[in-house]
Amino acid sequence: MCFREDVETVEKTVLDLLLEAGGGYRSGEEMSGILGISRAAVWKQIQRLRTRGYGIDAATNLGYCLTELPDQLDGARILSLLGAHPWADRVHVLETVDSTNSLAKREALLGAPDGSVWIADEQTGGRGRQGREFLSPKGKGLYLSVLLRPRCIPAQVAHSTAMAAVAACDAIESVTGLRPGIKWTNDLILGEKKCTGILSELSAEWESNTLESLVIGIGINCAQQEFPGELRDKATSLRMETGTKPDRDLLAAALTRNLYVLSRELLTRREDWLRRYRADCITIGRQIRVRRGDVERTGVATGLDENGGLLVRYDDTGETGPVYSGEVSIRGTHGYI
Ligand code: BTN
């Protein structure tokens, strides 16, 4: 007798073996040997995976090869990849939502715990910084928000977005092998175009100046093959940079794990994380334009201050001062970055 759970375990393992093959073929005989099941049972699992959207090629004398990942996020697989992770019981995977950040803020008001994570396959109202839209088509990106509730005042988490950028770089590198650069403050860049955006929002009690919730939202362009309109020259996806669709489930699990470490180190290891941010930041050392309201100045980005503010040496006065996100818009003097 084969219980449902057994079927799923075997299916996951067949998938693991195909993923391990890294785009190469794996014979039915080898898999049946490793899993201790018949070749017919391997075939049954291959069929099951195909019905769930995995593209699997079968070739005589070679075996099976994974050619395509499903277009839908697989919540069960994300949870199984997380295993016994401390946040595993508060990770929510959704088909569609207005915005994972908006949902996280609503749930925060209802008392959702620290470390709650919302991951969506589509956002109908994805939001970016400065009130901009973040295009979030179904099956193409990873849209994830985490709710943190550190016990501190808001000023103590000013560097959290910088930490989130490093956490996202680590996750992308672990899945694709490519490490993005960071355009200050928080655009991740591959091939001189943006592949990821980050939006942090916090709420605090005004009278006691205590932080109530910090929501960090990360949107990663994964499977797009092109972008519409003015995004065409500015945006890219992991697929466009690597030539293959990334495994979004794996990316979701890696990002969740990295955000957990971020949450543990938020108030204790700021300097370490900022050192890593500096190493990835492609804005430092460049000639930039700083726009504050209607006034634009040029200068050189020379470094970061202890809160993640960008230090700029201005061309007009020669003086150096920090700029903070939200307050200014930064552009390279040549093109997007
Ligand atoms: C930006 O580039 O200006 C920031 C984009 C942030 C997008 C992410 S996707 C998950 C979360 N939900 C949102 O509505 N926004 C963030």
XYZ file of N, CA and C and ligand atoms in Angstrom, residues 98-102 123 125-130 132-134 136 142-145 186-187 194 196-199 216-220, ligand 1:
112
model
N -3.229 42.286 -3.517
C -3.012 43.656 -4.016
C -1.522 43.999 -3.912
N -0.999 43.882 -2.681
C 0.428 44.145 -2.458
C 0.803 43.401 -1.184
N 1.896 42.658 -1.216
C 2.283 41.923 -0.001
C 2.634 42.900 1.117
N 3.164 44.085 0.764
C 3.449 45.075 1.812
C 2.159 45.573 2.454
N 1.146 45.862 1.610
C -0.126 46.349 2.168
C -0.754 45.277 3.051
N 0.921 40.445 -7.899
C 0.391 41.585 -7.142
C -0.401 42.451 -8.126
N -1.555 45.409 -7.200
C -1.238 46.811 -6.888
C 0.130 46.910 -6.234
N 1.123 46.283 -6.871
C 2.482 46.300 -6.310
C 2.975 47.739 -6.202
N 3.601 48.050 -5.070
C 4.022 49.441 -4.831
C 5.531 49.555 -4.749
N 6.053 50.652 -5.312
C 7.481 50.935 -5.222
C 7.698 52.167 -4.368
N 8.946 52.615 -4.298
C 9.242 53.808 -3.509
C 8.682 55.039 -4.199
N 8.507 56.080 -3.395
C 8.006 57.369 -3.865
C 6.700 57.237 -4.652
N 5.547 55.031 -6.558
C 5.554 54.444 -7.904
C 4.932 53.048 -7.884
N 4.528 52.604 -9.074
C 3.975 51.255 -9.213
C 5.137 50.265 -9.362
N 4.959 49.058 -8.811
C 5.943 48.007 -9.081
C 5.224 46.907 -9.861
N 4.001 43.701 -11.263
C 4.136 42.392 -10.601
C 3.296 41.321 -11.291
N 9.107 37.311 -7.943
C 8.935 36.891 -6.557
C 8.610 38.142 -5.767
N 7.435 38.144 -5.137
C 6.977 39.316 -4.404
C 6.821 38.880 -2.951
N 7.666 39.401 -2.082
C 7.735 38.889 -0.707
C 7.835 40.041 0.281
N 7.061 39.938 1.360
C 7.182 40.927 2.444
C 7.330 40.197 3.765
N 18.492 51.128 -2.906
C 18.058 49.761 -2.850
C 17.625 49.120 -4.132
N 18.186 49.518 -5.242
C 17.890 48.794 -6.481
C 19.017 47.798 -6.713
N 17.913 47.221 -13.573
C 17.359 46.851 -12.266
C 16.648 45.496 -12.336
N 15.696 44.053 -9.117
C 15.016 43.909 -7.826
C 14.821 45.269 -7.170
N 13.647 45.446 -6.550
C 13.396 46.669 -5.795
C 12.982 46.315 -4.366
N 13.235 47.244 -3.448
C 12.926 47.002 -2.032
C 12.174 48.192 -1.467
N 11.105 47.906 -0.753
C 10.316 48.973 -0.124
C 10.128 48.643 1.352
N 9.346 44.882 5.407
C 10.332 44.973 4.316
C 9.786 44.155 3.146
N 9.574 44.837 2.012
C 9.033 44.164 0.827
C 10.079 44.105 -0.266
N 10.214 42.945 -0.862
C 11.235 42.742 -1.897
C 10.567 42.179 -3.149
N 10.810 42.810 -4.279
C 10.256 42.320 -5.545
C 11.394 41.985 -6.490
N 11.447 40.720 -6.921
C 12.535 40.277 -7.809
C 11.942 39.889 -9.173
C 11.052 50.048 -5.726
O 11.702 49.564 -6.634
O 10.767 51.252 -5.699
C 10.583 49.158 -4.608
C 9.781 47.990 -5.130
C 9.319 47.063 -4.023
C 8.438 45.970 -4.554
C 8.079 44.964 -3.499
S 7.268 43.553 -4.191
C 6.841 43.010 -2.601
C 6.409 44.236 -1.836
N 5.030 44.554 -2.097
C 4.896 45.735 -2.714
O 3.811 46.239 -3.032
N 6.094 46.282 -2.892
C 7.149 45.444 -2.399
